[in-house]
Amino acid sequence: MQQLSTTRATALLLAVVMVTAGCGSGALRSVGSPTDQRPATETETATRMPSTTAAGAVPNAEPAGPDATPSISSTSTTTPTVAAVPGSGVEDIDLLLAGLDDALAELDQLLNQAAAAMAAEKGEIIP
Amino acid sequence: MTMKRLMTAALAALILAAVPGMAAAQEAPPGERATEAREDQAATAQRQADFVNRLKARALEAIDERLVTIDELEAAIDRSDTVHPGHAGQLNGELRGSAAGLESLAGKIGDADDVETLRALIPKIFEDYRIYAVVAPKVHLVLAADAAGAFAERLQAATESLGDVLNRLEEYGIDVTDAEALLTEMERLVATGTESATAVPGMVLGLTPADYPESTDILRSAQAELQSAGADLRAARENAHVIVRFIRSVVGGDGPV
């Protein structure tokens, strides 16, 4: 039973790390561009996480810090808690928001430029 | 008494009006009058030439301004990481065509030497190209719409990622009801925002200078659609913030949530 809890904690930790890392960085990218494929792939990886029972099955997972949740092979008898997430996971969540905020700022700038272009119609008046 | 004064004044005015004509008739022999007439004609011709030159200068300035705007629009397309390649290709092609046409028109205006020719050429600057009324708004609306679409894709990926995390928290017995409701709302906002954003290019890409002034209403409708998309996507991003704060509060974090 403890081993099952440990597995869940590990899965949770890795899910947070992988999920947020997949969405947190990079500027707005166009549909179909080469770099656009990466988040989708990483999302798929994260989506597959529930059926993963071994940490080693997750490619490119960030190395766990000293406070990381015990791995599946651990013999630790401590009860894992949800709060036992290393700081790097939280930073990745922040990256998720920062990435969205950067993209939104870029979008706002383009919306303003479009509004300014609409207002410039008076330039067509014949002098 | 008053009548006498009025008659005196009228007589004086009559004399004053007649004197210059009499003086001119006395001072200008026939030969000199011909010379003055030629000088008047030359002055008139000079004034007309000056007017033509001023007209040409203003027309060429108007063309230069439009060519600068076209360069800026091309640069904006090049800078965009999110513009759809097909949209960029179409817009760049139209911009190149407009630039070539305006440069050709500038040559014709530069060669013109009479007002009538200029009257025929100058309106083409506006009527044939509509850089400010149609082209520039169209380019900016398409760029913004494509950026909104790309932003919506990022938000969609975020909804999937956040949903995955919430599912895991739920497996731990954590109550994620409120967060799930926010996520559902976020998904709805992303869907409506995407729908609005993707509609814009189809509304405006087919517009040509010949569509003016009816094009203005279409461009305004497209802008309203784009603003609606922006509002939905902005709200979706706010939901993402709230959901992430909830996740941080559950899994721990570096600071207060």
PDB file of C-alpha atoms in Angstrom, chain B:
ATOM      1  CA  MET B   1     -28.011 120.454 -46.741  1.00  0.00           C
ATOM      2  CA  THR B   2     -27.721 116.741 -46.489  1.00  0.00           C
ATOM      3  CA  MET B   3     -28.655 116.271 -50.124  1.00  0.00           C
ATOM      4  CA  LYS B   4     -25.925 118.665 -51.166  1.00  0.00           C
ATOM      5  CA  ARG B   5     -23.339 116.748 -49.204  1.00  0.00           C
ATOM      6  CA  LEU B   6     -24.400 113.474 -50.787  1.00  0.00           C
ATOM      7  CA  MET B   7     -24.133 114.879 -54.275  1.00  0.00           C
ATOM      8  CA  THR B   8     -20.669 116.231 -53.521  1.00  0.00           C
ATOM      9  CA  ALA B   9     -19.509 112.872 -52.254  1.00  0.00           C
ATOM     10  CA  ALA B  10     -20.917 111.032 -55.259  1.00  0.00           C
ATOM     11  CA  LEU B  11     -19.185 113.386 -57.648  1.00  0.00           C
ATOM     12  CA  ALA B  12     -15.911 112.957 -55.843  1.00  0.00           C
ATOM     13  CA  ALA B  13     -16.210 109.171 -56.019  1.00  0.00           C
ATOM     14  CA  LEU B  14     -16.946 109.336 -59.741  1.00  0.00           C
ATOM     15  CA  ILE B  15     -13.854 111.406 -60.379  1.00  0.00           C
ATOM     16  CA  LEU B  16     -11.634 109.116 -58.337  1.00  0.00           C
ATOM     17  CA  ALA B  17     -12.913 106.083 -60.199  1.00  0.00           C
ATOM     18  CA  ALA B  18     -12.341 107.651 -63.575  1.00  0.00           C
ATOM     19  CA  VAL B  19      -8.864 109.031 -62.989  1.00  0.00           C
ATOM     20  CA  PRO B  20      -6.840 105.782 -63.099  1.00  0.00           C
ATOM     21  CA  GLY B  21      -8.414 104.714 -66.380  1.00  0.00           C
ATOM     22  CA  MET B  22      -7.732 108.071 -67.894  1.00  0.00           C
ATOM     23  CA  ALA B  23      -4.200 108.027 -66.642  1.00  0.00           C
ATOM     24  CA  ALA B  24      -3.572 104.542 -68.036  1.00  0.00           C
ATOM     25  CA  ALA B  25      -4.974 105.506 -71.383  1.00  0.00           C
ATOM     26  CA  GLN B  26      -2.685 108.420 -71.450  1.00  0.00           C
ATOM     27  CA  GLU B  27       0.448 106.560 -70.190  1.00  0.00           C
ATOM     28  CA  ALA B  28       0.332 103.287 -72.250  1.00  0.00           C
ATOM     29  CA  PRO B  29       0.968 103.581 -75.979  1.00  0.00           C
ATOM     30  CA  PRO B  30      -0.055 100.558 -78.138  1.00  0.00           C
ATOM     31  CA  GLY B  31       3.457  99.008 -78.201  1.00  0.00           C
ATOM     32  CA  GLU B  32       3.810  99.088 -74.482  1.00  0.00           C
ATOM     33  CA  ARG B  33       0.360  97.590 -73.998  1.00  0.00           C
ATOM     34  CA  ALA B  34       1.406  94.586 -76.115  1.00  0.00           C
ATOM     35  CA  THR B  35       4.520  94.171 -74.025  1.00  0.00           C
ATOM     36  CA  GLU B  36       2.489  94.266 -70.848  1.00  0.00           C
ATOM     37  CA  ALA B  37       0.108  91.681 -72.269  1.00  0.00           C
ATOM     38  CA  ARG B  38       3.021  89.350 -73.054  1.00  0.00           C
ATOM     39  CA  GLU B  39       4.380  89.862 -69.566  1.00  0.00           C
ATOM     40  CA  ASP B  40       0.970  89.056 -68.123  1.00  0.00           C
ATOM     41  CA  GLN B  41       0.837  85.882 -70.187  1.00  0.00           C
ATOM     42  CA  ALA B  42       4.319  84.894 -69.059  1.00  0.00           C
ATOM     43  CA  ALA B  43       3.394  85.522 -65.439  1.00  0.00           C
ATOM     44  CA  THR B  44       0.254  83.460 -65.826  1.00  0.00           C
ATOM     45  CA  ALA B  45       2.230  80.639 -67.419  1.00  0.00           C
ATOM     46  CA  GLN B  46       4.750  80.799 -64.574  1.00  0.00           C
ATOM     47  CA  ARG B  47       1.977  80.655 -62.022  1.00  0.00           C
ATOM     48  CA  GLN B  48       0.508  77.623 -63.778  1.00  0.00           C
ATOM     49  CA  ALA B  49       3.910  75.948 -63.911  1.00  0.00           C
ATOM     50  CA  ASP B  50       4.431  76.630 -60.223  1.00  0.00           C
ATOM     51  CA  PHE B  51       0.991  75.184 -59.497  1.00  0.00           C
ATOM     52  CA  VAL B  52       1.770  72.070 -61.553  1.00  0.00           C
ATOM     53  CA  ASN B  53       5.070  71.627 -59.740  1.00  0.00           C
ATOM     54  CA  ARG B  54       3.445  72.039 -56.340  1.00  0.00           C
ATOM     55  CA  LEU B  55       0.774  69.534 -57.321  1.00  0.00           C
ATOM     56  CA  LYS B  56       3.383  67.060 -58.529  1.00  0.00           C
ATOM     57  CA  ALA B  57       5.432  67.489 -55.373  1.00  0.00           C
ATOM     58  CA  ARG B  58       2.437  66.802 -53.150  1.00  0.00           C
ATOM     59  CA  ALA B  59       1.435  63.796 -55.221  1.00  0.00           C
ATOM     60  CA  LEU B  60       4.943  62.343 -55.159  1.00  0.00           C
ATOM     61  CA  GLU B  61       5.111  62.953 -51.409  1.00  0.00           C
ATOM     62  CA  ALA B  62       1.839  61.064 -50.980  1.00  0.00           C
ATOM     63  CA  ILE B  63       3.276  58.169 -52.986  1.00  0.00           C
ATOM     64  CA  ASP B  64       6.491  58.154 -50.943  1.00  0.00           C
ATOM     65  CA  GLU B  65       4.486  57.984 -47.726  1.00  0.00           C
ATOM     66  CA  ARG B  66       2.619  54.973 -49.046  1.00  0.00           C
ATOM     67  CA  LEU B  67       5.818  53.253 -50.150  1.00  0.00           C
ATOM     68  CA  VAL B  68       7.234  53.742 -46.642  1.00  0.00           C
ATOM     69  CA  THR B  69       4.052  52.278 -45.188  1.00  0.00           C
ATOM     70  CA  ILE B  70       4.332  49.288 -47.511  1.00  0.00           C
ATOM     71  CA  ASP B  71       7.927  48.722 -46.333  1.00  0.00           C
ATOM     72  CA  GLU B  72       6.737  48.840 -42.733  1.00  0.00           C
ATOM     73  CA  LEU B  73       3.951  46.362 -43.448  1.00  0.00           C
ATOM     74  CA  GLU B  74       6.385  43.964 -45.127  1.00  0.00           C
ATOM     75  CA  ALA B  75       8.702  44.276 -42.124  1.00  0.00           C
ATOM     76  CA  ALA B  76       5.813  43.529 -39.760  1.00  0.00           C
ATOM     77  CA  ILE B  77       4.996  40.378 -41.706  1.00  0.00           C
ATOM     78  CA  ASP B  78       8.645  39.311 -41.664  1.00  0.00           C
ATOM     79  CA  ARG B  79       8.859  39.898 -37.904  1.00  0.00           C
ATOM     80  CA  SER B  80       5.790  37.823 -37.135  1.00  0.00           C
ATOM     81  CA  ASP B  81       6.473  34.364 -35.762  1.00  0.00           C
ATOM     82  CA  THR B  82       2.820  33.463 -35.894  1.00  0.00           C
ATOM     83  CA  VAL B  83       1.505  34.579 -39.276  1.00  0.00           C
ATOM     84  CA  HIS B  84       0.204  31.688 -41.353  1.00  0.00           C
ATOM     85  CA  PRO B  85       2.615  31.109 -44.281  1.00  0.00           C
ATOM     86  CA  GLY B  86      -0.237  31.230 -46.769  1.00  0.00           C
ATOM     87  CA  HIS B  87      -1.458  34.530 -45.375  1.00  0.00           C
ATOM     88  CA  ALA B  88       2.053  35.972 -45.422  1.00  0.00           C
ATOM     89  CA  GLY B  89       2.529  34.916 -49.024  1.00  0.00           C
ATOM     90  CA  GLN B  90      -0.708  36.507 -50.172  1.00  0.00           C
ATOM     91  CA  LEU B  91      -0.131  39.741 -48.261  1.00  0.00           C
ATOM     92  CA  ASN B  92       3.462  40.078 -49.416  1.00  0.00           C
ATOM     93  CA  GLY B  93       2.389  39.536 -53.004  1.00  0.00           C
ATOM     94  CA  GLU B  94      -0.234  42.261 -52.766  1.00  0.00           C
ATOM     95  CA  LEU B  95       2.222  44.638 -51.120  1.00  0.00           C
ATOM     96  CA  ARG B  96       4.821  44.084 -53.806  1.00  0.00           C
ATOM     97  CA  GLY B  97       2.195  44.686 -56.478  1.00  0.00           C
ATOM     98  CA  SER B  98       1.080  47.902 -54.817  1.00  0.00           C
ATOM     99  CA  ALA B  99       4.656  49.138 -54.487  1.00  0.00           C
ATOM    100  CA  ALA B 100       5.391  48.449 -58.142  1.00  0.00           C
ATOM    101  CA  GLY B 101       2.194  50.180 -59.220  1.00  0.00           C
ATOM    102  CA  LEU B 102       2.836  53.235 -57.090  1.00  0.00           C
ATOM    103  CA  GLU B 103       6.407  53.545 -58.364  1.00  0.00           C
ATOM    104  CA  SER B 104       5.137  53.399 -61.925  1.00  0.00           C
ATOM    105  CA  LEU B 105       2.512  55.999 -61.121  1.00  0.00           C
ATOM    106  CA  ALA B 106       5.186  58.222 -59.591  1.00  0.00           C
ATOM    107  CA  GLY B 107       7.089  58.110 -62.878  1.00  0.00           C
ATOM    108  CA  LYS B 108       4.030  59.171 -64.857  1.00  0.00           C
ATOM    109  CA  ILE B 109       3.278  61.995 -62.442  1.00  0.00           C
ATOM    110  CA  GLY B 110       6.886  63.144 -62.614  1.00  0.00           C
ATOM    111  CA  ASP B 111       6.666  63.302 -66.410  1.00  0.00           C
ATOM    112  CA  ALA B 112       3.345  65.174 -66.461  1.00  0.00           C
ATOM    113  CA  ASP B 113       3.516  68.876 -67.232  1.00  0.00           C
ATOM    114  CA  ASP B 114      -0.075  70.009 -67.256  1.00  0.00           C
ATOM    115  CA  VAL B 115      -2.875  70.176 -64.776  1.00  0.00           C
ATOM    116  CA  GLU B 116      -5.259  68.049 -66.790  1.00  0.00           C
ATOM    117  CA  THR B 117      -2.868  65.097 -66.870  1.00  0.00           C
ATOM    118  CA  LEU B 118      -2.249  65.416 -63.158  1.00  0.00           C
ATOM    119  CA  ARG B 119      -5.969  65.565 -62.477  1.00  0.00           C
ATOM    120  CA  ALA B 120      -6.260  62.201 -64.166  1.00  0.00           C
ATOM    121  CA  LEU B 121      -3.230  60.634 -62.441  1.00  0.00           C
ATOM    122  CA  ILE B 122      -3.346  61.860 -58.851  1.00  0.00           C
ATOM    123  CA  PRO B 123      -6.646  60.230 -57.847  1.00  0.00           C
ATOM    124  CA  LYS B 124      -5.106  56.879 -58.779  1.00  0.00           C
ATOM    125  CA  ILE B 125      -2.839  57.175 -55.724  1.00  0.00           C
ATOM    126  CA  PHE B 126      -5.902  56.702 -53.574  1.00  0.00           C
ATOM    127  CA  GLU B 127      -8.428  54.916 -55.733  1.00  0.00           C
ATOM    128  CA  ASP B 128      -6.159  52.227 -57.181  1.00  0.00           C
ATOM    129  CA  TYR B 129      -4.266  51.291 -54.009  1.00  0.00           C
ATOM    130  CA  ARG B 130      -6.122  52.322 -50.818  1.00  0.00           C
ATOM    131  CA  ILE B 131      -3.017  51.685 -48.745  1.00  0.00           C
ATOM    132  CA  TYR B 132      -4.427  53.291 -45.602  1.00  0.00           C
ATOM    133  CA  ALA B 133      -8.093  52.448 -46.028  1.00  0.00           C
ATOM    134  CA  VAL B 134      -7.792  48.787 -47.027  1.00  0.00           C
ATOM    135  CA  VAL B 135      -4.281  47.359 -47.269  1.00  0.00           C
ATOM    136  CA  ALA B 136      -2.746  48.402 -43.946  1.00  0.00           C
ATOM    137  CA  PRO B 137      -5.774  47.489 -41.816  1.00  0.00           C
ATOM    138  CA  LYS B 138      -6.029  44.172 -43.623  1.00  0.00           C
ATOM    139  CA  VAL B 139      -2.396  43.290 -42.954  1.00  0.00           C
ATOM    140  CA  HIS B 140      -2.554  44.249 -39.288  1.00  0.00           C
ATOM    141  CA  LEU B 141      -5.824  42.431 -38.711  1.00  0.00           C
ATOM    142  CA  VAL B 142      -4.480  39.235 -40.258  1.00  0.00           C
ATOM    143  CA  LEU B 143      -1.245  39.418 -38.251  1.00  0.00           C
ATOM    144  CA  ALA B 144      -3.171  39.964 -35.025  1.00  0.00           C
ATOM    145  CA  ALA B 145      -5.665  37.220 -35.848  1.00  0.00           C
ATOM    146  CA  ASP B 146      -2.907  34.698 -36.532  1.00  0.00           C
ATOM    147  CA  ALA B 147      -1.169  35.704 -33.305  1.00  0.00           C
ATOM    148  CA  ALA B 148      -4.441  35.231 -31.452  1.00  0.00           C
ATOM    149  CA  GLY B 149      -4.764  31.794 -33.002  1.00  0.00           C
ATOM    150  CA  ALA B 150      -1.271  30.846 -31.878  1.00  0.00           C
ATOM    151  CA  PHE B 151      -1.966  32.191 -28.395  1.00  0.00           C
ATOM    152  CA  ALA B 152      -5.152  30.135 -28.305  1.00  0.00           C
ATOM    153  CA  GLU B 153      -3.109  27.033 -29.145  1.00  0.00           C
ATOM    154  CA  ARG B 154      -0.783  27.715 -26.222  1.00  0.00           C
ATOM    155  CA  LEU B 155      -3.791  28.163 -23.969  1.00  0.00           C
ATOM    156  CA  GLN B 156      -5.293  24.938 -25.284  1.00  0.00           C
ATOM    157  CA  ALA B 157      -2.073  23.102 -24.467  1.00  0.00           C
ATOM    158  CA  ALA B 158      -2.168  24.703 -21.029  1.00  0.00           C
ATOM    159  CA  THR B 159      -5.730  23.505 -20.428  1.00  0.00           C
ATOM    160  CA  GLU B 160      -4.662  19.957 -21.216  1.00  0.00           C
ATOM    161  CA  SER B 161      -1.641  20.210 -18.958  1.00  0.00           C
ATOM    162  CA  LEU B 162      -3.534  21.800 -16.099  1.00  0.00           C
ATOM    163  CA  GLY B 163      -6.334  19.275 -16.472  1.00  0.00           C
ATOM    164  CA  ASP B 164      -3.804  16.494 -16.198  1.00  0.00           C
ATOM    165  CA  VAL B 165      -2.418  17.921 -12.984  1.00  0.00           C
ATOM    166  CA  LEU B 166      -5.905  18.397 -11.548  1.00  0.00           C
ATOM    167  CA  ASN B 167      -6.727  14.780 -12.327  1.00  0.00           C
ATOM    168  CA  ARG B 168      -3.715  13.659 -10.334  1.00  0.00           C
ATOM    169  CA  LEU B 169      -4.618  15.896  -7.433  1.00  0.00           C
ATOM    170  CA  GLU B 170      -8.092  14.410  -7.501  1.00  0.00           C
ATOM    171  CA  GLU B 171      -6.569  10.957  -7.297  1.00  0.00           C
ATOM    172  CA  TYR B 172      -5.077  12.086  -4.011  1.00  0.00           C
ATOM    173  CA  GLY B 173      -8.495  12.908  -2.736  1.00  0.00           C
ATOM    174  CA  ILE B 174      -8.014  16.624  -3.082  1.00  0.00           C
ATOM    175  CA  ASP B 175     -11.157  18.583  -3.878  1.00  0.00           C
ATOM    176  CA  VAL B 176     -10.553  20.132  -7.288  1.00  0.00           C
ATOM    177  CA  THR B 177     -14.180  20.967  -8.049  1.00  0.00           C
ATOM    178  CA  ASP B 178     -13.656  24.724  -8.264  1.00  0.00           C
ATOM    179  CA  ALA B 179     -10.495  24.374 -10.277  1.00  0.00           C
ATOM    180  CA  GLU B 180     -12.186  21.961 -12.670  1.00  0.00           C
ATOM    181  CA  ALA B 181     -15.025  24.448 -13.141  1.00  0.00           C
ATOM    182  CA  LEU B 182     -12.497  27.145 -13.954  1.00  0.00           C
ATOM    183  CA  LEU B 183     -10.786  24.797 -16.349  1.00  0.00           C
ATOM    184  CA  THR B 184     -14.054  24.034 -18.109  1.00  0.00           C
ATOM    185  CA  GLU B 185     -14.711  27.752 -18.444  1.00  0.00           C
ATOM    186  CA  MET B 186     -11.166  28.222 -19.697  1.00  0.00           C
ATOM    187  CA  GLU B 187     -11.692  25.552 -22.354  1.00  0.00           C
ATOM    188  CA  ARG B 188     -14.898  27.272 -23.465  1.00  0.00           C
ATOM    189  CA  LEU B 189     -13.163  30.640 -23.672  1.00  0.00           C
ATOM    190  CA  VAL B 190     -10.298  29.177 -25.669  1.00  0.00           C
ATOM    191  CA  ALA B 191     -12.768  27.571 -28.071  1.00  0.00           C
ATOM    192  CA  THR B 192     -14.758  30.758 -28.653  1.00  0.00           C
ATOM    193  CA  GLY B 193     -11.595  32.833 -28.860  1.00  0.00           C
ATOM    194  CA  THR B 194     -10.159  30.459 -31.419  1.00  0.00           C
ATOM    195  CA  GLU B 195     -13.348  30.560 -33.450  1.00  0.00           C
ATOM    196  CA  SER B 196     -13.376  34.359 -33.504  1.00  0.00           C
ATOM    197  CA  ALA B 197      -9.683  34.675 -34.322  1.00  0.00           C
ATOM    198  CA  THR B 198      -9.725  32.177 -37.149  1.00  0.00           C
ATOM    199  CA  ALA B 199     -12.709  33.895 -38.754  1.00  0.00           C
ATOM    200  CA  VAL B 200     -10.865  37.176 -39.269  1.00  0.00           C
ATOM    201  CA  PRO B 201      -8.460  36.292 -42.110  1.00  0.00           C
ATOM    202  CA  GLY B 202     -11.309  34.909 -44.172  1.00  0.00           C
ATOM    203  CA  MET B 203     -13.230  38.133 -43.695  1.00  0.00           C
ATOM    204  CA  VAL B 204     -10.513  40.502 -44.852  1.00  0.00           C
ATOM    205  CA  LEU B 205      -7.983  38.721 -47.061  1.00  0.00           C
ATOM    206  CA  GLY B 206     -10.170  38.999 -50.149  1.00  0.00           C
ATOM    207  CA  LEU B 207     -10.672  42.755 -49.832  1.00  0.00           C
ATOM    208  CA  THR B 208      -9.223  44.889 -52.607  1.00  0.00           C
ATOM    209  CA  PRO B 209      -8.966  48.647 -53.169  1.00  0.00           C
ATOM    210  CA  ALA B 210     -11.986  48.360 -55.457  1.00  0.00           C
ATOM    211  CA  ASP B 211     -14.073  47.294 -52.455  1.00  0.00           C
ATOM    212  CA  TYR B 212     -13.687  50.689 -50.802  1.00  0.00           C
ATOM    213  CA  PRO B 213     -15.715  52.199 -49.139  1.00  0.00           C
ATOM    214  CA  GLU B 214     -17.828  49.090 -48.448  1.00  0.00           C
ATOM    215  CA  SER B 215     -14.622  47.459 -47.214  1.00  0.00           C
ATOM    216  CA  THR B 216     -14.601  49.724 -44.192  1.00  0.00           C
ATOM    217  CA  ASP B 217     -17.625  48.046 -42.634  1.00  0.00           C
ATOM    218  CA  ILE B 218     -16.113  44.614 -43.232  1.00  0.00           C
ATOM    219  CA  LEU B 219     -12.826  45.668 -41.675  1.00  0.00           C
ATOM    220  CA  ARG B 220     -14.664  47.064 -38.659  1.00  0.00           C
ATOM    221  CA  SER B 221     -16.602  43.822 -38.262  1.00  0.00           C
ATOM    222  CA  ALA B 222     -13.353  41.880 -38.438  1.00  0.00           C
ATOM    223  CA  GLN B 223     -11.799  44.150 -35.852  1.00  0.00           C
ATOM    224  CA  ALA B 224     -14.768  43.588 -33.538  1.00  0.00           C
ATOM    225  CA  GLU B 225     -14.378  39.835 -34.035  1.00  0.00           C
ATOM    226  CA  LEU B 226     -10.706  40.116 -33.198  1.00  0.00           C
ATOM    227  CA  GLN B 227     -11.394  42.156 -30.083  1.00  0.00           C
ATOM    228  CA  SER B 228     -13.880  39.505 -28.999  1.00  0.00           C
ATOM    229  CA  ALA B 229     -11.208  36.852 -29.498  1.00  0.00           C
ATOM    230  CA  GLY B 230      -8.745  38.900 -27.483  1.00  0.00           C
ATOM    231  CA  ALA B 231     -11.217  39.307 -24.634  1.00  0.00           C
ATOM    232  CA  ASP B 232     -11.986  35.584 -24.514  1.00  0.00           C
ATOM    233  CA  LEU B 233      -8.341  34.567 -24.616  1.00  0.00           C
ATOM    234  CA  ARG B 234      -7.410  37.133 -22.001  1.00  0.00           C
ATOM    235  CA  ALA B 235     -10.111  35.743 -19.722  1.00  0.00           C
ATOM    236  CA  ALA B 236      -8.869  32.204 -20.377  1.00  0.00           C
ATOM    237  CA  ARG B 237      -5.383  33.240 -19.362  1.00  0.00           C
ATOM    238  CA  GLU B 238      -6.796  34.696 -16.143  1.00  0.00           C
ATOM    239  CA  ASN B 239      -8.398  31.343 -15.403  1.00  0.00           C
ATOM    240  CA  ALA B 240      -5.028  29.683 -15.975  1.00  0.00           C
ATOM    241  CA  HIS B 241      -3.502  32.001 -13.399  1.00  0.00           C
ATOM    242  CA  VAL B 242      -6.139  31.102 -10.834  1.00  0.00           C
ATOM    243  CA  ILE B 243      -5.816  27.372 -11.500  1.00  0.00           C
ATOM    244  CA  VAL B 244      -2.042  27.520 -11.187  1.00  0.00           C
ATOM    245  CA  ARG B 245      -2.359  29.395  -7.902  1.00  0.00           C
ATOM    246  CA  PHE B 246      -4.620  26.594  -6.690  1.00  0.00           C
ATOM    247  CA  ILE B 247      -2.101  23.955  -7.768  1.00  0.00           C
ATOM    248  CA  ARG B 248       0.692  25.828  -6.029  1.00  0.00           C
ATOM    249  CA  SER B 249      -1.372  26.014  -2.880  1.00  0.00           C
ATOM    250  CA  VAL B 250      -1.768  22.240  -2.942  1.00  0.00           C
ATOM    251  CA  VAL B 251       1.639  21.015  -4.038  1.00  0.00           C
ATOM    252  CA  GLY B 252       3.620  23.667  -2.193  1.00  0.00           C
ATOM    253  CA  GLY B 253       5.587  26.579  -3.459  1.00  0.00           C
ATOM    254  CA  ASP B 254       8.115  29.205  -2.737  1.00  0.00           C
ATOM    255  CA  GLY B 255       5.766  31.851  -1.528  1.00  0.00           C
ATOM    256  CA  PRO B 256       2.221  32.629  -0.518  1.00  0.00           C
ATOM    257  CA  VAL B 257      -0.451  31.655  -2.948  1.00  0.00           C
TER     258      VAL B 257
END
